[in-house]
Coordinates of C-alpha atoms and ligand atoms in Angstrom, one line a residue:
M20 CA 70.5 -36.3 24.2
T21 CA 72.6 -39.1 22.7
E22 CA 74.4 -38.7 19.3
Y23 CA 71.8 -41.2 17.8
T24 CA 68.9 -39.2 19.2
A25 CA 70.3 -36.0 17.8
L26 CA 70.9 -37.5 14.4
N27 CA 67.5 -39.0 14.2
R28 CA 65.9 -35.7 15.2
R29 CA 67.9 -33.9 12.5
L30 CA 66.7 -36.4 9.9
V31 CA 63.1 -36.0 11.1
D32 CA 63.3 -32.2 11.0
E33 CA 64.8 -32.4 7.5
L34 CA 61.9 -34.6 6.3
S35 CA 59.4 -32.3 7.9
A36 CA 61.0 -29.2 6.4
A37 CA 60.9 -30.9 3.0
G38 CA 57.2 -31.4 3.4
V39 CA 57.4 -35.2 3.1
L40 CA 56.8 -36.1 6.8
P41 CA 53.4 -35.0 8.0
D42 CA 53.1 -34.0 11.7
R43 CA 51.0 -37.1 12.5
W44 CA 53.9 -39.4 11.6
R45 CA 56.7 -37.3 13.4
G46 CA 56.2 -39.1 16.8
A47 CA 56.6 -42.5 15.2
F48 CA 59.8 -41.5 13.4
L49 CA 61.2 -40.1 16.7
A50 CA 60.2 -43.3 18.5
A51 CA 61.8 -45.7 16.1
P52 CA 65.3 -44.5 15.3
R53 CA 66.7 -46.0 12.1
H54 CA 70.1 -47.1 13.5
L55 CA 68.4 -49.8 15.6
F56 CA 67.3 -51.5 12.3
V57 CA 70.4 -51.2 10.0
P58 CA 72.6 -54.2 10.3
G59 CA 76.4 -54.0 10.9
V60 CA 77.1 -55.1 7.4
V61 CA 75.6 -53.2 4.5
W62 CA 76.3 -53.2 0.8
D63 CA 77.5 -50.5 -1.6
D64 CA 77.0 -50.6 -5.4
A65 CA 79.8 -48.2 -6.1
D66 CA 81.8 -50.7 -8.0
G67 CA 80.3 -50.8 -11.5
G68 CA 77.2 -52.8 -10.7
V69 CA 79.0 -55.2 -8.3
L70 CA 77.9 -54.9 -4.7
T71 CA 80.6 -54.9 -2.0
A72 CA 80.1 -55.2 1.8
R73 CA 80.8 -52.3 4.1
R74 CA 81.2 -53.1 7.8
R75 CA 80.2 -50.9 10.7
D76 CA 83.2 -51.8 12.8
E77 CA 85.6 -50.8 10.0
D78 CA 84.2 -47.2 9.7
P79 CA 81.5 -46.5 12.3
A80 CA 81.2 -42.8 11.3
A81 CA 80.5 -43.7 7.7
W82 CA 78.0 -46.3 8.7
L83 CA 76.2 -43.8 11.0
A84 CA 76.2 -41.1 8.3
A85 CA 74.6 -43.5 5.9
V86 CA 72.0 -44.5 8.5
Y87 CA 70.9 -40.9 9.0
A88 CA 71.0 -39.8 5.4
D89 CA 67.9 -39.7 3.2
E90 CA 69.1 -42.8 1.2
A91 CA 68.1 -46.4 0.9
I92 CA 70.7 -48.8 2.3
V93 CA 71.2 -52.3 0.8
T94 CA 71.0 -54.8 3.7
Q95 CA 71.1 -58.2 1.8
V96 CA 72.4 -59.4 -1.6
D97 CA 71.7 -62.6 -3.5
D98 CA 69.2 -63.8 -1.0
G99 CA 72.0 -64.0 1.6
A100 CA 74.0 -66.5 -0.5
T101 CA 77.0 -64.2 -1.0
P102 CA 79.4 -63.9 1.9
D103 CA 80.4 -60.4 2.9
T104 CA 83.8 -61.0 1.5
G105 CA 82.3 -61.7 -1.9
A106 CA 80.8 -59.6 -4.8
G107 CA 77.1 -59.2 -4.7
R108 CA 75.0 -59.4 -7.9
R109 CA 71.4 -58.7 -7.0
I110 CA 69.9 -56.5 -4.3
T111 CA 67.5 -58.7 -2.3
S112 CA 66.8 -56.6 0.8
S113 CA 67.2 -52.9 1.8
I114 CA 66.0 -50.4 4.3
S115 CA 64.1 -47.9 2.1
K116 CA 64.9 -44.2 1.7
P117 CA 63.3 -42.3 4.7
S118 CA 61.4 -39.8 2.5
I119 CA 59.9 -42.7 0.4
V120 CA 58.9 -44.5 3.6
A121 CA 57.3 -41.3 4.9
M122 CA 55.5 -40.7 1.6
M123 CA 54.1 -44.3 1.5
L124 CA 53.0 -44.3 5.1
D125 CA 51.2 -41.0 4.5
R126 CA 49.5 -42.4 1.4
L127 CA 48.3 -45.4 3.4
Q128 CA 46.0 -43.0 5.3
V129 CA 45.9 -44.9 8.6
E130 CA 43.8 -43.9 11.6
A131 CA 44.0 -45.0 15.2
G132 CA 42.8 -48.5 15.8
M133 CA 43.3 -49.7 12.2
S134 CA 45.0 -53.1 11.5
V135 CA 47.8 -53.2 8.9
L136 CA 49.4 -56.1 7.1
E137 CA 52.9 -55.3 5.7
I138 CA 54.5 -57.5 3.0
G139 CA 58.3 -57.4 3.2
T140 CA 59.5 -56.9 6.7
G141 CA 63.2 -56.4 5.7
T142 CA 64.9 -54.7 8.6
G143 CA 61.6 -54.2 10.5
W144 CA 61.9 -50.4 10.5
N145 CA 58.6 -49.7 8.6
A146 CA 56.8 -52.2 10.9
A147 CA 58.3 -50.3 13.9
L148 CA 57.0 -47.0 12.5
L149 CA 53.5 -48.6 12.0
A150 CA 53.6 -50.1 15.5
A151 CA 54.6 -46.8 17.0
R152 CA 51.6 -45.1 15.4
L153 CA 49.0 -47.8 15.6
G154 CA 50.1 -50.1 18.5
E155 CA 52.0 -53.3 18.0
Q156 CA 48.8 -55.4 18.3
N157 CA 47.5 -53.8 15.1
V158 CA 50.6 -54.6 12.9
T159 CA 51.5 -57.9 11.2
T160 CA 54.5 -58.1 8.9
I161 CA 55.6 -60.9 6.6
E162 CA 59.1 -61.7 5.4
V163 CA 60.0 -64.5 3.1
D164 CA 63.6 -64.8 4.2
A165 CA 63.8 -66.6 7.6
E166 CA 67.1 -65.0 8.5
L167 CA 65.9 -61.5 7.8
A168 CA 62.7 -62.2 9.7
E169 CA 64.6 -63.3 12.7
R170 CA 67.0 -60.3 12.5
A171 CA 63.9 -58.0 12.3
R172 CA 62.3 -59.6 15.4
K173 CA 65.4 -58.9 17.4
A174 CA 65.7 -55.3 16.2
L175 CA 62.0 -54.7 16.9
A176 CA 62.4 -56.1 20.4
E177 CA 65.4 -53.8 21.0
A178 CA 63.3 -50.9 19.8
G179 CA 60.7 -51.9 22.4
V180 CA 57.9 -53.0 20.0
S181 CA 56.8 -56.5 19.0
P182 CA 54.4 -56.6 16.1
A183 CA 53.7 -60.0 14.7
V184 CA 56.6 -61.0 12.4
V185 CA 55.5 -63.9 10.2
T186 CA 58.1 -65.9 8.2
G187 CA 56.4 -66.8 4.9
D188 CA 55.4 -65.9 1.4
G189 CA 53.7 -62.5 1.5
A190 CA 51.9 -63.4 -1.7
D191 CA 49.6 -65.5 0.4
G192 CA 48.9 -62.6 2.8
H193 CA 48.3 -63.8 6.3
A194 CA 44.7 -65.1 6.7
P195 CA 44.7 -65.6 10.5
G196 CA 44.9 -61.8 11.0
A197 CA 42.3 -60.8 8.3
P198 CA 40.4 -58.7 7.5
Y199 CA 42.9 -55.9 7.5
D200 CA 42.1 -52.2 7.2
R201 CA 45.3 -51.6 5.2
V202 CA 47.8 -53.7 3.3
I203 CA 51.2 -52.2 2.4
A204 CA 53.8 -53.9 0.4
T205 CA 57.4 -52.8 0.4
A206 CA 58.4 -55.1 -2.4
A207 CA 57.1 -54.5 -6.0
V208 CA 54.6 -56.7 -7.8
Q209 CA 53.8 -57.3 -11.4
E210 CA 50.5 -59.0 -10.4
V211 CA 48.8 -58.0 -7.2
P212 CA 48.0 -61.3 -5.4
Y213 CA 44.3 -61.7 -5.0
S214 CA 44.8 -62.9 -1.4
W215 CA 45.6 -59.3 -0.5
V216 CA 42.3 -58.2 -1.8
A217 CA 40.5 -61.1 -0.1
Q218 CA 42.1 -60.2 3.2
T219 CA 41.3 -56.5 3.1
R220 CA 38.0 -55.3 4.5
L221 CA 35.4 -53.5 2.3
G222 CA 36.6 -50.0 1.7
G223 CA 40.1 -50.9 2.9
V224 CA 43.3 -49.8 1.1
I225 CA 46.1 -51.7 -0.5
L226 CA 49.2 -49.7 -1.3
T227 CA 51.9 -51.4 -3.3
P228 CA 54.8 -50.7 -5.6
W229 CA 53.9 -52.0 -9.0
G230 CA 55.8 -52.5 -12.2
T231 CA 56.3 -54.5 -15.4
A232 CA 59.3 -56.2 -17.0
F233 CA 59.6 -53.0 -19.0
D234 CA 59.3 -50.4 -16.2
N235 CA 59.5 -50.7 -12.4
G236 CA 58.7 -47.6 -10.4
A237 CA 55.0 -47.1 -9.9
L238 CA 53.0 -47.1 -6.7
V239 CA 49.4 -47.9 -6.8
R240 CA 46.7 -47.3 -4.1
L241 CA 43.7 -49.7 -4.4
V242 CA 40.4 -49.6 -2.6
V243 CA 38.4 -52.8 -2.2
D244 CA 34.8 -52.6 -3.3
E245 CA 31.6 -54.6 -2.5
H246 CA 32.2 -56.9 -5.5
G247 CA 35.6 -58.0 -4.1
V248 CA 37.4 -55.9 -6.8
A249 CA 40.2 -53.6 -5.8
H250 CA 40.9 -50.6 -8.0
G251 CA 42.5 -47.2 -7.8
R252 CA 45.0 -44.8 -9.3
F253 CA 48.8 -44.9 -9.5
V254 CA 49.9 -42.3 -7.1
D255 CA 53.7 -42.2 -7.8
N256 CA 56.2 -43.3 -10.4
T257 CA 59.5 -42.8 -8.7
V258 CA 59.8 -45.8 -6.3
A259 CA 61.9 -48.6 -7.7
F260 CA 61.4 -51.4 -5.2
M261 CA 62.9 -54.9 -5.5
W262 CA 60.4 -57.5 -6.7
L263 CA 58.4 -59.9 -4.6
R264 CA 60.6 -63.0 -4.8
A265 CA 58.3 -65.1 -7.0
Q266 CA 57.7 -62.1 -9.4
R267 CA 61.3 -61.1 -10.2
A268 CA 61.6 -59.8 -13.8
P269 CA 63.9 -61.8 -16.1
R270 CA 67.3 -60.3 -17.0
P271 CA 67.9 -61.7 -20.4
A272 CA 71.2 -61.2 -22.1
P273 CA 71.6 -60.1 -25.8
P274 CA 72.0 -63.1 -28.1
A275 CA 75.5 -63.9 -29.4
D276 CA 74.2 -64.5 -32.9
L277 CA 72.2 -61.8 -34.6
A278 CA 71.8 -63.7 -37.9
G279 CA 68.3 -64.1 -39.3
A280 CA 66.8 -60.9 -37.9
A281 CA 64.5 -58.7 -39.9
E282 CA 66.1 -55.3 -40.5
S283 CA 64.5 -51.9 -40.7
T284 CA 65.0 -48.4 -39.5
T285 CA 63.2 -46.1 -37.0
T286 CA 63.1 -42.4 -36.3
L287 CA 61.8 -43.0 -32.8
H288 CA 64.7 -42.7 -30.3
P289 CA 64.7 -45.5 -27.7
D290 CA 65.3 -42.8 -25.0
A291 CA 61.8 -41.4 -25.7
V292 CA 60.2 -44.7 -24.9
A293 CA 62.3 -45.9 -22.0
W294 CA 64.5 -43.2 -20.5
D295 CA 63.5 -39.5 -20.9
D296 CA 60.0 -39.6 -19.5
L297 CA 58.8 -41.9 -16.7
N298 CA 55.2 -41.4 -17.8
A299 CA 56.1 -42.8 -21.3
S300 CA 58.0 -45.9 -20.0
F301 CA 55.2 -46.6 -17.5
A302 CA 52.6 -46.5 -20.3
V303 CA 54.6 -48.6 -22.7
G304 CA 55.1 -51.1 -19.9
A305 CA 51.4 -51.1 -19.1
G306 CA 50.7 -52.1 -22.7
L307 CA 53.6 -54.6 -23.0
P308 CA 54.1 -55.9 -19.5
D309 CA 56.1 -59.0 -20.4
V310 CA 58.7 -57.1 -22.5
S311 CA 62.0 -56.5 -20.7
R312 CA 64.6 -54.1 -22.0
R313 CA 68.1 -53.1 -21.6
F314 CA 70.5 -50.3 -22.7
V315 CA 74.0 -51.5 -23.7
D316 CA 76.7 -48.9 -24.2
A317 CA 79.1 -49.2 -27.1
D318 CA 82.5 -50.7 -26.1
D319 CA 84.4 -47.6 -27.1
G320 CA 83.1 -45.6 -24.2
G321 CA 81.4 -43.0 -26.5
D322 CA 77.7 -42.0 -26.5
D323 CA 76.5 -44.7 -28.9
F324 CA 74.4 -47.5 -27.5
T325 CA 72.1 -50.4 -28.4
F326 CA 68.6 -50.7 -27.0
W327 CA 67.5 -54.3 -26.5
A328 CA 64.0 -55.7 -25.9
F329 CA 63.2 -59.3 -25.0
A330 CA 60.1 -61.4 -24.6
G331 CA 60.1 -65.2 -24.7
A332 CA 61.8 -66.3 -27.9
S333 CA 61.6 -62.8 -29.4
W334 CA 64.2 -60.0 -29.3
A335 CA 64.7 -56.7 -31.0
C336 CA 67.6 -54.2 -30.9
V337 CA 68.0 -50.6 -32.0
D338 CA 71.5 -49.3 -32.7
V339 CA 71.7 -45.6 -31.8
T340 CA 74.6 -43.5 -33.1
D341 CA 74.9 -40.3 -31.2
G342 CA 73.3 -37.4 -33.0
A343 CA 71.7 -39.5 -35.8
S344 CA 68.0 -39.2 -36.5
T345 CA 67.5 -42.6 -38.0
H346 CA 68.4 -45.8 -36.2
R347 CA 68.9 -49.4 -37.4
V348 CA 66.4 -51.9 -36.1
R349 CA 66.8 -55.7 -36.0
Q350 CA 63.9 -57.9 -34.8
H351 CA 63.8 -61.7 -34.4
G352 CA 61.3 -64.3 -33.3
P353 CA 57.5 -64.7 -33.4
R354 CA 56.9 -61.1 -32.1
S355 CA 58.2 -57.9 -33.6
L356 CA 59.1 -56.2 -30.3
W357 CA 60.3 -52.9 -31.5
T358 CA 57.2 -52.5 -33.7
E359 CA 55.1 -53.3 -30.6
I360 CA 57.0 -50.8 -28.5
E361 CA 56.5 -48.1 -31.2
A362 CA 52.8 -48.8 -31.3
A363 CA 52.5 -48.6 -27.5
Y364 CA 54.4 -45.3 -27.5
R365 CA 52.3 -43.9 -30.3
W366 CA 49.1 -44.9 -28.4
W367 CA 50.4 -42.9 -25.4
E368 CA 51.2 -39.9 -27.6
E369 CA 47.8 -40.0 -29.2
K370 CA 46.1 -40.0 -25.8
G371 CA 47.9 -36.7 -25.1
R372 CA 50.9 -38.1 -23.2
P373 CA 48.9 -38.8 -20.0
V374 CA 50.8 -38.7 -16.7
T375 CA 51.0 -41.9 -14.6
G376 CA 48.5 -40.5 -12.2
R377 CA 45.8 -40.8 -14.8
F378 CA 46.2 -44.5 -15.0
G379 CA 44.6 -47.0 -12.6
L380 CA 44.7 -50.7 -11.8
A381 CA 41.8 -53.0 -11.3
V382 CA 42.3 -56.4 -9.6
T383 CA 39.6 -59.0 -9.7
R384 CA 39.7 -62.6 -8.6
D385 CA 40.6 -63.7 -12.1
R386 CA 42.8 -60.9 -13.6
Q387 CA 44.3 -57.5 -13.3
Y388 CA 44.4 -54.7 -15.9
V389 CA 45.6 -51.2 -16.2
Y390 CA 43.2 -48.5 -17.3
L391 CA 43.3 -44.9 -18.4
D392 CA 41.0 -42.5 -16.4
S393 CA 38.2 -45.1 -16.0
P394 CA 38.1 -48.9 -15.3
D395 CA 36.0 -49.0 -18.5
D396 CA 39.0 -47.9 -20.6
P397 CA 41.7 -50.7 -20.3
V398 CA 45.1 -49.9 -21.8
P399 CA 45.4 -52.0 -25.0
S400 CA 47.9 -54.7 -24.6
G401 CA 50.3 -55.7 -27.3
Ligands
LIG509 C1 62.7 -53.1 0.3 S1 62.8 -54.5 1.4 C2 61.6 -54.1 2.7 C3 62.0 -53.0 3.6 C4 61.4 -53.0 4.9 N1 60.0 -52.7 4.9 C5 62.1 -52.3 6.0 O1 61.5 -51.5 6.7 O2 63.3 -52.5 6.1 C6 61.8 -55.8 0.6 C7 61.7 -57.0 1.4 O3 60.7 -57.9 0.8 C8 61.1 -59.2 1.1 N2 60.3 -60.1 0.2 C9 60.5 -60.4 -1.1 N3 59.6 -61.2 -1.5 C10 58.8 -61.5 -0.5 C11 57.6 -62.4 -0.3 N4 57.2 -63.1 -1.3 N5 57.1 -62.4 0.9 C12 57.5 -61.6 1.9 N6 58.6 -60.8 1.8 C13 59.2 -60.8 0.6 C14 62.6 -59.2 0.8 O4 63.2 -60.3 1.3 C15 63.0 -57.9 1.4 O5 63.4 -58.1 2.7

């Protein structure tokens, strides 16, 4: 047994023991060892939000330890524009955390002979796992970045499988291979492209990370019905994937000039709406999908901070002094964003603080909406 085989077996055993890797997926994980897919240059975000390159040839043991740990590894920054001597700003591709990969594959509920379309080839590892389970002829994967697609093709060939790797925009799906039994996205969407629904057979499943500008971390499992509508429940809220390229959430900066804002106070702590409880931030985001937010720590290194919300020309901020029960609010622009956030949070509280799994998503040709318990009960939007 080579060192790689032993390390892969240990990871697979750990995932099995943790209950995240069902026996039916063990063979695929053993057949597609992760080290074949992780590039020789990966990126660390240890340095205060800046990403720095780490090279396999500089420290092979550290590289290998990372490959066989249950952690995601950043494999591309800034769409490949930053050289590996530079400082990366945005994560644009990664090989996902093995336990998340196993959980998603399990939730996809594939059976022998099914055809699968994957959106977001990345390194090709997930496509290799699908091909090992279903046969390479049943797997098509799409990657928007031509360089990544080419690298994945080579890694897949080295691993002895050759599913179809398409270079293109996954938002369009891949009509020539349709209809698919399953569509799995490994990049997050704010709007599920209707092409995925149109290219999935009746009764087929679409599994995709889903989020809003406010909250990114949900996973939804949709089933396509006879009316060409896909609907289903959110099945997880702990998977923060990078966005599909065309659906990246904005990252607005606080304005330099706060003059002219309407001032008030609130007793609702921003942590309650956007930090303490994933179910709350999911629900607030579902009601206010275009509102992005940010926490900015006070300069003095203490526990005080400002919570910011942004949408179009509107912004709001809440200054939180550690230990205080009332906080200063400033709101500016056509929308009163903190007022909207409070209302969305109160709605969630009045509904009995429902967990994310009680929410669902419906995707029709013309629109998508989030509902609570039943498609007949859309979440009110702000
Ligand atoms: C988390 S990575 C995917 C991990 C991958 N499944 C693996 O096994 O390594 C997300 C990938 O989605 C790709 N992506 C982003 N937008 C896309 C789009 N519109 N179409 C296809 N791929 C896209 C990114 O370039 C990135 O490689």
